[in-house]
């Protein structure tokens, strides 16, 4: 026997202590034996080589292969009674490793002496423990099955995951036994046919099962092929990951994120996810920007096909640099081409993420059209396991009895930055992050695992380059070449750790928003039962959460005469806004404005938010207004004042929000919203200051509005010359607000876009307001800027500002004329409302 070759592939003491031989897989002729066999059986090597494996003893336990079909190759019994040359006997149990040697398909057979396990020959051998091997001690399940799906081997970890024990599952089909989803059968059969035809060696698939008492079990199967010397597919060896816990964590995170999104505005940017050059996800806004449906975008469409031909090279270069790890993120302005052929100006952001262990790009697309417009033969079997071992996305390393590294997988090298040679024989504390790891406690975990206790704990590690990162470590007791060992699985938790931080921040933001909102908020489950309320709700309805948690909201606060309508509203699947009357704990009736917001996840309503605004004071004010004209005028002034103040509060909130973001586009959008709100607030201010409360001097209003806009957008290096030709004309609120909003949009657009070109010398804006014959109003706004693009009418369809101008002009029944030849001119003609 070639002992040198053997010793080069495994630990020497293993071949010294264990009886091993090699026999022909088909004829059962013994081809080679080790020294331990010669000593234990007392035969010479020549005597051994003249025998078959079955000549060494008698069958003592029924063969495992009795459960296979008749066309299966002969399998040795699990337990045999073997005889020495002097006639004495002992009991053995086998471990097999199929491989190629001497140009033949052979079995490497390890014969474990289990005589001590059988003190009483009448003992029920079916209760003998199975002989554990290294692979059976992996924290992953191992299953061997033939090309017809029949199970040939089954590890303890597989029993733990699927609930089937070794005796009951052996010989059954992976499909009929229910350990693989039926829907996966065609795919698996096609892969087996591909293996048989092309000698491919590896494939994976995912499976989701519903197991009684366990619920859903999510697994990933890593499958490796075993062929005989003729190239015939003999069996498939599978390593199975149990992903159930991570799937549950994903679902919990998904639910939490969805609740927060409900209280946020709908996304106004496109969101995308790209991997292997294909779109994996797009949101509705992305579809809207591109003009393509989600199905069209996700159906093998190269994202570069969406880019304008003149910008493709720029985006292609960025993508190549990204995949070459030259950059981790990018931000680029580009032109896209919508489905209808129209040009869309976009800003594209992208960041590197890891998805299913592989590089992916996640980012957003902001539609800027408006702004532009505005790893040996003996080791063949072992190599199959090593390929699978190295294919696992987590770091796996084996500690020997002294706590030193005995083996590591490829992922461990990648995660920690050390080579396999650097790691073997070293202590795991070489990974410990300075100042963040308790050394004694770490060794206690290893010692407990060596004693048979599975350990799981979080740990701080440091890479070879000095980078500190969190990992989750699972220690499983096992055997490595017949000796006690600990199999450790380390998962890089950097992403999850950051995700947990983000989740906590998100939850805290939601909690503060929920508790400190100035309106009453009640969170209900899908049965309309109270789960949580904020302080404002408690103040309005005089209840504390401990009093009402679990109670039906409608039966709690809806008066008898509004109970039926309240129930209909609570069962609505759409958001709603109504006014009504609700009762407090003391029985007092309160006028409230009610908003209902359902939380929908995967098409199911999982919660409902009810928002209650106490409008009792407003109702009382309305009642008083009906009683006295003077009181009506006072209250009307107060309402205009409060509206103006409320709009000022909203403007302040938008200002605060703009300081909390670094995205200039978001800041600009918030600033535009502030200006629109200020435009309306200024009118309300003029109304409550005016004696009539029904009209304002619009010329004075224009002067103040222009001053505010100029101060907000003024460029000190290129000031704009403002020329005002205004007649004193009283406008009613129904004409003042639309006209004020139109002026705001036009002037803001002038400052942003009209003078952006250097050729626009001496920028000026002229505004005229005149009363023509028969109470006809002429309102003109003219600038000497760069004018309008040729495709202005087409671009206007996507412009919020222009849409507002057109809508408001129709609201006051005005004729609008736009000229963009020499600068830009807007002219509105309409009748004065009296």
PDB file of N, CA, C and O in Angstrom, residues 572-618:
ATOM      1  N   UNK A 572     -62.606  50.044   6.123  1.00  0.00           N
ATOM      2  CA  UNK A 572     -62.203  50.479   4.791  1.00  0.00           C
ATOM      3  C   UNK A 572     -60.767  50.036   4.502  1.00  0.00           C
ATOM      4  O   UNK A 572     -59.912  50.059   5.383  1.00  0.00           O
ATOM      5  N   UNK A 573     -60.512  49.647   3.260  1.00  0.00           N
ATOM      6  CA  UNK A 573     -59.159  49.253   2.839  1.00  0.00           C
ATOM      7  C   UNK A 573     -58.422  50.423   2.194  1.00  0.00           C
ATOM      8  O   UNK A 573     -57.288  50.275   1.754  1.00  0.00           O
ATOM      9  N   UNK A 574     -59.073  51.571   2.134  1.00  0.00           N
ATOM     10  CA  UNK A 574     -58.464  52.757   1.554  1.00  0.00           C
ATOM     11  C   UNK A 574     -58.335  53.853   2.614  1.00  0.00           C
ATOM     12  O   UNK A 574     -59.052  53.854   3.616  1.00  0.00           O
ATOM     13  N   UNK A 575     -57.420  54.772   2.405  1.00  0.00           N
ATOM     14  CA  UNK A 575     -57.295  55.904   3.324  1.00  0.00           C
ATOM     15  C   UNK A 575     -58.534  56.796   3.211  1.00  0.00           C
ATOM     16  O   UNK A 575     -59.149  56.881   2.146  1.00  0.00           O
ATOM     17  N   UNK A 576     -58.922  57.435   4.305  1.00  0.00           N
ATOM     18  CA  UNK A 576     -60.104  58.291   4.264  1.00  0.00           C
ATOM     19  C   UNK A 576     -59.919  59.483   5.202  1.00  0.00           C
ATOM     20  O   UNK A 576     -59.055  59.477   6.086  1.00  0.00           O
ATOM     21  N   UNK A 577     -60.759  60.483   4.993  1.00  0.00           N
ATOM     22  CA  UNK A 577     -60.759  61.686   5.822  1.00  0.00           C
ATOM     23  C   UNK A 577     -62.207  62.122   5.992  1.00  0.00           C
ATOM     24  O   UNK A 577     -62.895  62.384   5.003  1.00  0.00           O
ATOM     25  N   UNK A 578     -62.687  62.161   7.211  1.00  0.00           N
ATOM     26  CA  UNK A 578     -64.066  62.567   7.488  1.00  0.00           C
ATOM     27  C   UNK A 578     -64.091  63.393   8.771  1.00  0.00           C
ATOM     28  O   UNK A 578     -63.151  63.376   9.565  1.00  0.00           O
ATOM     29  N   UNK A 579     -65.204  64.124   8.954  1.00  0.00           N
ATOM     30  CA  UNK A 579     -65.437  64.792  10.233  1.00  0.00           C
ATOM     31  C   UNK A 579     -66.569  64.061  10.937  1.00  0.00           C
ATOM     32  O   UNK A 579     -67.433  63.466  10.293  1.00  0.00           O
ATOM     33  N   UNK A 580     -66.552  64.076  12.244  1.00  0.00           N
ATOM     34  CA  UNK A 580     -67.590  63.388  13.003  1.00  0.00           C
ATOM     35  C   UNK A 580     -67.514  63.748  14.467  1.00  0.00           C
ATOM     36  O   UNK A 580     -66.737  64.621  14.890  1.00  0.00           O
ATOM     37  N   UNK A 581     -68.340  63.048  15.230  1.00  0.00           N
ATOM     38  CA  UNK A 581     -68.405  63.282  16.679  1.00  0.00           C
ATOM     39  C   UNK A 581     -67.989  62.009  17.393  1.00  0.00           C
ATOM     40  O   UNK A 581     -68.430  60.914  17.033  1.00  0.00           O
ATOM     41  N   UNK A 582     -67.126  62.122  18.391  1.00  0.00           N
ATOM     42  CA  UNK A 582     -66.707  60.983  19.196  1.00  0.00           C
ATOM     43  C   UNK A 582     -66.838  61.366  20.670  1.00  0.00           C
ATOM     44  O   UNK A 582     -66.822  62.562  21.019  1.00  0.00           O
ATOM     45  N   UNK A 583     -66.953  60.351  21.531  1.00  0.00           N
ATOM     46  CA  UNK A 583     -67.167  60.615  22.957  1.00  0.00           C
ATOM     47  C   UNK A 583     -65.912  60.318  23.767  1.00  0.00           C
ATOM     48  O   UNK A 583     -65.146  59.413  23.458  1.00  0.00           O
ATOM     49  N   UNK A 584     -65.714  61.087  24.838  1.00  0.00           N
ATOM     50  CA  UNK A 584     -64.563  60.900  25.714  1.00  0.00           C
ATOM     51  C   UNK A 584     -64.914  59.914  26.820  1.00  0.00           C
ATOM     52  O   UNK A 584     -66.046  59.426  26.919  1.00  0.00           O
ATOM     53  N   UNK A 585     -63.959  59.645  27.708  1.00  0.00           N
ATOM     54  CA  UNK A 585     -64.176  58.740  28.829  1.00  0.00           C
ATOM     55  C   UNK A 585     -65.289  59.236  29.730  1.00  0.00           C
ATOM     56  O   UNK A 585     -66.090  58.450  30.252  1.00  0.00           O
ATOM     57  N   UNK A 586     -65.397  60.529  29.872  1.00  0.00           N
ATOM     58  CA  UNK A 586     -66.427  61.111  30.736  1.00  0.00           C
ATOM     59  C   UNK A 586     -67.779  61.221  30.042  1.00  0.00           C
ATOM     60  O   UNK A 586     -68.748  61.650  30.646  1.00  0.00           O
ATOM     61  N   UNK A 587     -67.825  60.875  28.771  1.00  0.00           N
ATOM     62  CA  UNK A 587     -69.079  60.952  28.039  1.00  0.00           C
ATOM     63  C   UNK A 587     -69.244  62.221  27.228  1.00  0.00           C
ATOM     64  O   UNK A 587     -70.225  62.361  26.495  1.00  0.00           O
ATOM     65  N   UNK A 588     -68.342  63.165  27.353  1.00  0.00           N
ATOM     66  CA  UNK A 588     -68.436  64.410  26.607  1.00  0.00           C
ATOM     67  C   UNK A 588     -68.222  64.141  25.121  1.00  0.00           C
ATOM     68  O   UNK A 588     -67.378  63.327  24.732  1.00  0.00           O
ATOM     69  N   UNK A 589     -69.025  64.812  24.298  1.00  0.00           N
ATOM     70  CA  UNK A 589     -68.907  64.650  22.849  1.00  0.00           C
ATOM     71  C   UNK A 589     -67.887  65.649  22.308  1.00  0.00           C
ATOM     72  O   UNK A 589     -67.884  66.815  22.687  1.00  0.00           O
ATOM     73  N   UNK A 590     -67.053  65.183  21.396  1.00  0.00           N
ATOM     74  CA  UNK A 590     -65.995  66.000  20.834  1.00  0.00           C
ATOM     75  C   UNK A 590     -66.096  65.965  19.313  1.00  0.00           C
ATOM     76  O   UNK A 590     -66.221  64.894  18.714  1.00  0.00           O
ATOM     77  N   UNK A 591     -66.083  67.142  18.697  1.00  0.00           N
ATOM     78  CA  UNK A 591     -66.043  67.208  17.233  1.00  0.00           C
ATOM     79  C   UNK A 591     -64.613  66.931  16.786  1.00  0.00           C
ATOM     80  O   UNK A 591     -63.666  67.579  17.262  1.00  0.00           O
ATOM     81  N   UNK A 592     -64.455  65.982  15.867  1.00  0.00           N
ATOM     82  CA  UNK A 592     -63.115  65.596  15.422  1.00  0.00           C
ATOM     83  C   UNK A 592     -63.057  65.468  13.907  1.00  0.00           C
ATOM     84  O   UNK A 592     -64.047  65.143  13.252  1.00  0.00           O
ATOM     85  N   UNK A 593     -61.851  65.744  13.381  1.00  0.00           N
ATOM     86  CA  UNK A 593     -61.530  65.443  11.988  1.00  0.00           C
ATOM     87  C   UNK A 593     -60.773  64.122  12.030  1.00  0.00           C
ATOM     88  O   UNK A 593     -59.757  64.019  12.734  1.00  0.00           O
ATOM     89  N   UNK A 594     -61.251  63.092  11.301  1.00  0.00           N
ATOM     90  CA  UNK A 594     -60.714  61.733  11.408  1.00  0.00           C
ATOM     91  C   UNK A 594     -60.027  61.341  10.106  1.00  0.00           C
ATOM     92  O   UNK A 594     -60.604  61.463   9.023  1.00  0.00           O
ATOM     93  N   UNK A 595     -58.767  60.883  10.220  1.00  0.00           N
ATOM     94  CA  UNK A 595     -58.043  60.319   9.083  1.00  0.00           C
ATOM     95  C   UNK A 595     -57.808  58.830   9.362  1.00  0.00           C
ATOM     96  O   UNK A 595     -57.347  58.465  10.456  1.00  0.00           O
ATOM     97  N   UNK A 596     -58.103  57.949   8.394  1.00  0.00           N
ATOM     98  CA  UNK A 596     -57.842  56.509   8.526  1.00  0.00           C
ATOM     99  C   UNK A 596     -56.774  56.103   7.526  1.00  0.00           C
ATOM    100  O   UNK A 596     -56.885  56.373   6.330  1.00  0.00           O
ATOM    101  N   UNK A 597     -55.680  55.473   8.011  1.00  0.00           N
ATOM    102  CA  UNK A 597     -54.572  55.061   7.143  1.00  0.00           C
ATOM    103  C   UNK A 597     -54.276  53.579   7.375  1.00  0.00           C
ATOM    104  O   UNK A 597     -53.669  53.221   8.382  1.00  0.00           O
ATOM    105  N   UNK A 598     -54.702  52.674   6.469  1.00  0.00           N
ATOM    106  CA  UNK A 598     -54.410  51.243   6.629  1.00  0.00           C
ATOM    107  C   UNK A 598     -52.956  50.931   6.296  1.00  0.00           C
ATOM    108  O   UNK A 598     -52.365  51.548   5.400  1.00  0.00           O
ATOM    109  N   UNK A 599     -52.340  49.975   7.034  1.00  0.00           N
ATOM    110  CA  UNK A 599     -50.976  49.510   6.770  1.00  0.00           C
ATOM    111  C   UNK A 599     -51.091  48.190   6.019  1.00  0.00           C
ATOM    112  O   UNK A 599     -51.561  47.191   6.567  1.00  0.00           O
ATOM    113  N   UNK A 600     -50.675  48.168   4.757  1.00  0.00           N
ATOM    114  CA  UNK A 600     -50.832  46.989   3.917  1.00  0.00           C
ATOM    115  C   UNK A 600     -49.470  46.387   3.611  1.00  0.00           C
ATOM    116  O   UNK A 600     -48.576  47.076   3.129  1.00  0.00           O
ATOM    117  N   UNK A 601     -49.266  45.092   3.939  1.00  0.00           N
ATOM    118  CA  UNK A 601     -48.039  44.343   3.652  1.00  0.00           C
ATOM    119  C   UNK A 601     -48.414  43.116   2.847  1.00  0.00           C
ATOM    120  O   UNK A 601     -49.245  42.317   3.275  1.00  0.00           O
ATOM    121  N   UNK A 602     -47.809  42.964   1.661  1.00  0.00           N
ATOM    122  CA  UNK A 602     -48.096  41.840   0.767  1.00  0.00           C
ATOM    123  C   UNK A 602     -49.585  41.698   0.505  1.00  0.00           C
ATOM    124  O   UNK A 602     -50.143  40.594   0.475  1.00  0.00           O
ATOM    125  N   UNK A 603     -50.259  42.814   0.335  1.00  0.00           N
ATOM    126  CA  UNK A 603     -51.671  42.781  -0.006  1.00  0.00           C
ATOM    127  C   UNK A 603     -52.604  42.556   1.165  1.00  0.00           C
ATOM    128  O   UNK A 603     -53.820  42.484   0.991  1.00  0.00           O
ATOM    129  N   UNK A 604     -52.076  42.470   2.376  1.00  0.00           N
ATOM    130  CA  UNK A 604     -52.909  42.245   3.554  1.00  0.00           C
ATOM    131  C   UNK A 604     -52.804  43.426   4.509  1.00  0.00           C
ATOM    132  O   UNK A 604     -51.726  43.961   4.737  1.00  0.00           O
ATOM    133  N   UNK A 605     -53.959  43.833   5.058  1.00  0.00           N
ATOM    134  CA  UNK A 605     -53.960  44.915   6.041  1.00  0.00           C
ATOM    135  C   UNK A 605     -53.536  44.357   7.383  1.00  0.00           C
ATOM    136  O   UNK A 605     -54.218  43.493   7.956  1.00  0.00           O
ATOM    137  N   UNK A 606     -52.380  44.803   7.885  1.00  0.00           N
ATOM    138  CA  UNK A 606     -51.871  44.281   9.155  1.00  0.00           C
ATOM    139  C   UNK A 606     -52.117  45.248  10.309  1.00  0.00           C
ATOM    140  O   UNK A 606     -52.013  44.868  11.475  1.00  0.00           O
ATOM    141  N   UNK A 607     -52.430  46.478  10.011  1.00  0.00           N
ATOM    142  CA  UNK A 607     -52.684  47.463  11.062  1.00  0.00           C
ATOM    143  C   UNK A 607     -53.387  48.665  10.437  1.00  0.00           C
ATOM    144  O   UNK A 607     -53.451  48.809   9.217  1.00  0.00           O
ATOM    145  N   UNK A 608     -53.975  49.499  11.302  1.00  0.00           N
ATOM    146  CA  UNK A 608     -54.640  50.713  10.840  1.00  0.00           C
ATOM    147  C   UNK A 608     -54.245  51.844  11.777  1.00  0.00           C
ATOM    148  O   UNK A 608     -54.227  51.671  13.010  1.00  0.00           O
ATOM    149  N   UNK A 609     -53.923  52.992  11.227  1.00  0.00           N
ATOM    150  CA  UNK A 609     -53.679  54.173  12.029  1.00  0.00           C
ATOM    151  C   UNK A 609     -54.906  55.080  11.936  1.00  0.00           C
ATOM    152  O   UNK A 609     -55.379  55.399  10.835  1.00  0.00           O
ATOM    153  N   UNK A 610     -55.422  55.451  13.092  1.00  0.00           N
ATOM    154  CA  UNK A 610     -56.509  56.421  13.139  1.00  0.00           C
ATOM    155  C   UNK A 610     -55.991  57.721  13.716  1.00  0.00           C
ATOM    156  O   UNK A 610     -55.414  57.736  14.812  1.00  0.00           O
ATOM    157  N   UNK A 611     -56.153  58.820  12.982  1.00  0.00           N
ATOM    158  CA  UNK A 611     -55.684  60.131  13.429  1.00  0.00           C
ATOM    159  C   UNK A 611     -56.903  60.998  13.747  1.00  0.00           C
ATOM    160  O   UNK A 611     -57.837  61.090  12.934  1.00  0.00           O
ATOM    161  N   UNK A 612     -56.892  61.615  14.910  1.00  0.00           N
ATOM    162  CA  UNK A 612     -58.033  62.403  15.371  1.00  0.00           C
ATOM    163  C   UNK A 612     -57.576  63.826  15.689  1.00  0.00           C
ATOM    164  O   UNK A 612     -56.675  64.024  16.509  1.00  0.00           O
ATOM    165  N   UNK A 613     -58.183  64.791  15.021  1.00  0.00           N
ATOM    166  CA  UNK A 613     -57.885  66.200  15.279  1.00  0.00           C
ATOM    167  C   UNK A 613     -59.107  66.817  15.963  1.00  0.00           C
ATOM    168  O   UNK A 613     -60.217  66.783  15.418  1.00  0.00           O
ATOM    169  N   UNK A 614     -58.911  67.346  17.146  1.00  0.00           N
ATOM    170  CA  UNK A 614     -60.016  67.965  17.887  1.00  0.00           C
ATOM    171  C   UNK A 614     -60.359  69.294  17.222  1.00  0.00           C
ATOM    172  O   UNK A 614     -59.572  70.241  17.229  1.00  0.00           O
ATOM    173  N   UNK A 615     -61.551  69.336  16.622  1.00  0.00           N
ATOM    174  CA  UNK A 615     -61.986  70.579  15.962  1.00  0.00           C
ATOM    175  C   UNK A 615     -63.177  71.193  16.701  1.00  0.00           C
ATOM    176  O   UNK A 615     -63.982  71.913  16.103  1.00  0.00           O
ATOM    177  N   UNK A 616     -63.280  70.879  17.993  1.00  0.00           N
ATOM    178  CA  UNK A 616     -64.389  71.425  18.780  1.00  0.00           C
ATOM    179  C   UNK A 616     -64.384  72.946  18.742  1.00  0.00           C
ATOM    180  O   UNK A 616     -65.428  73.585  18.552  1.00  0.00           O
ATOM    181  N   UNK A 617     -63.203  73.541  18.919  1.00  0.00           N
ATOM    182  CA  UNK A 617     -63.120  75.000  18.909  1.00  0.00           C
ATOM    183  C   UNK A 617     -63.581  75.572  17.579  1.00  0.00           C
ATOM    184  O   UNK A 617     -64.303  76.585  17.532  1.00  0.00           O
ATOM    185  N   UNK A 618     -63.172  74.937  16.484  1.00  0.00           N
ATOM    186  CA  UNK A 618     -63.607  75.410  15.178  1.00  0.00           C
ATOM    187  C   UNK A 618     -65.119  75.319  15.032  1.00  0.00           C
ATOM    188  O   UNK A 618     -65.768  76.218  14.475  1.00  0.00           O
TER     189      UNK A 618
END
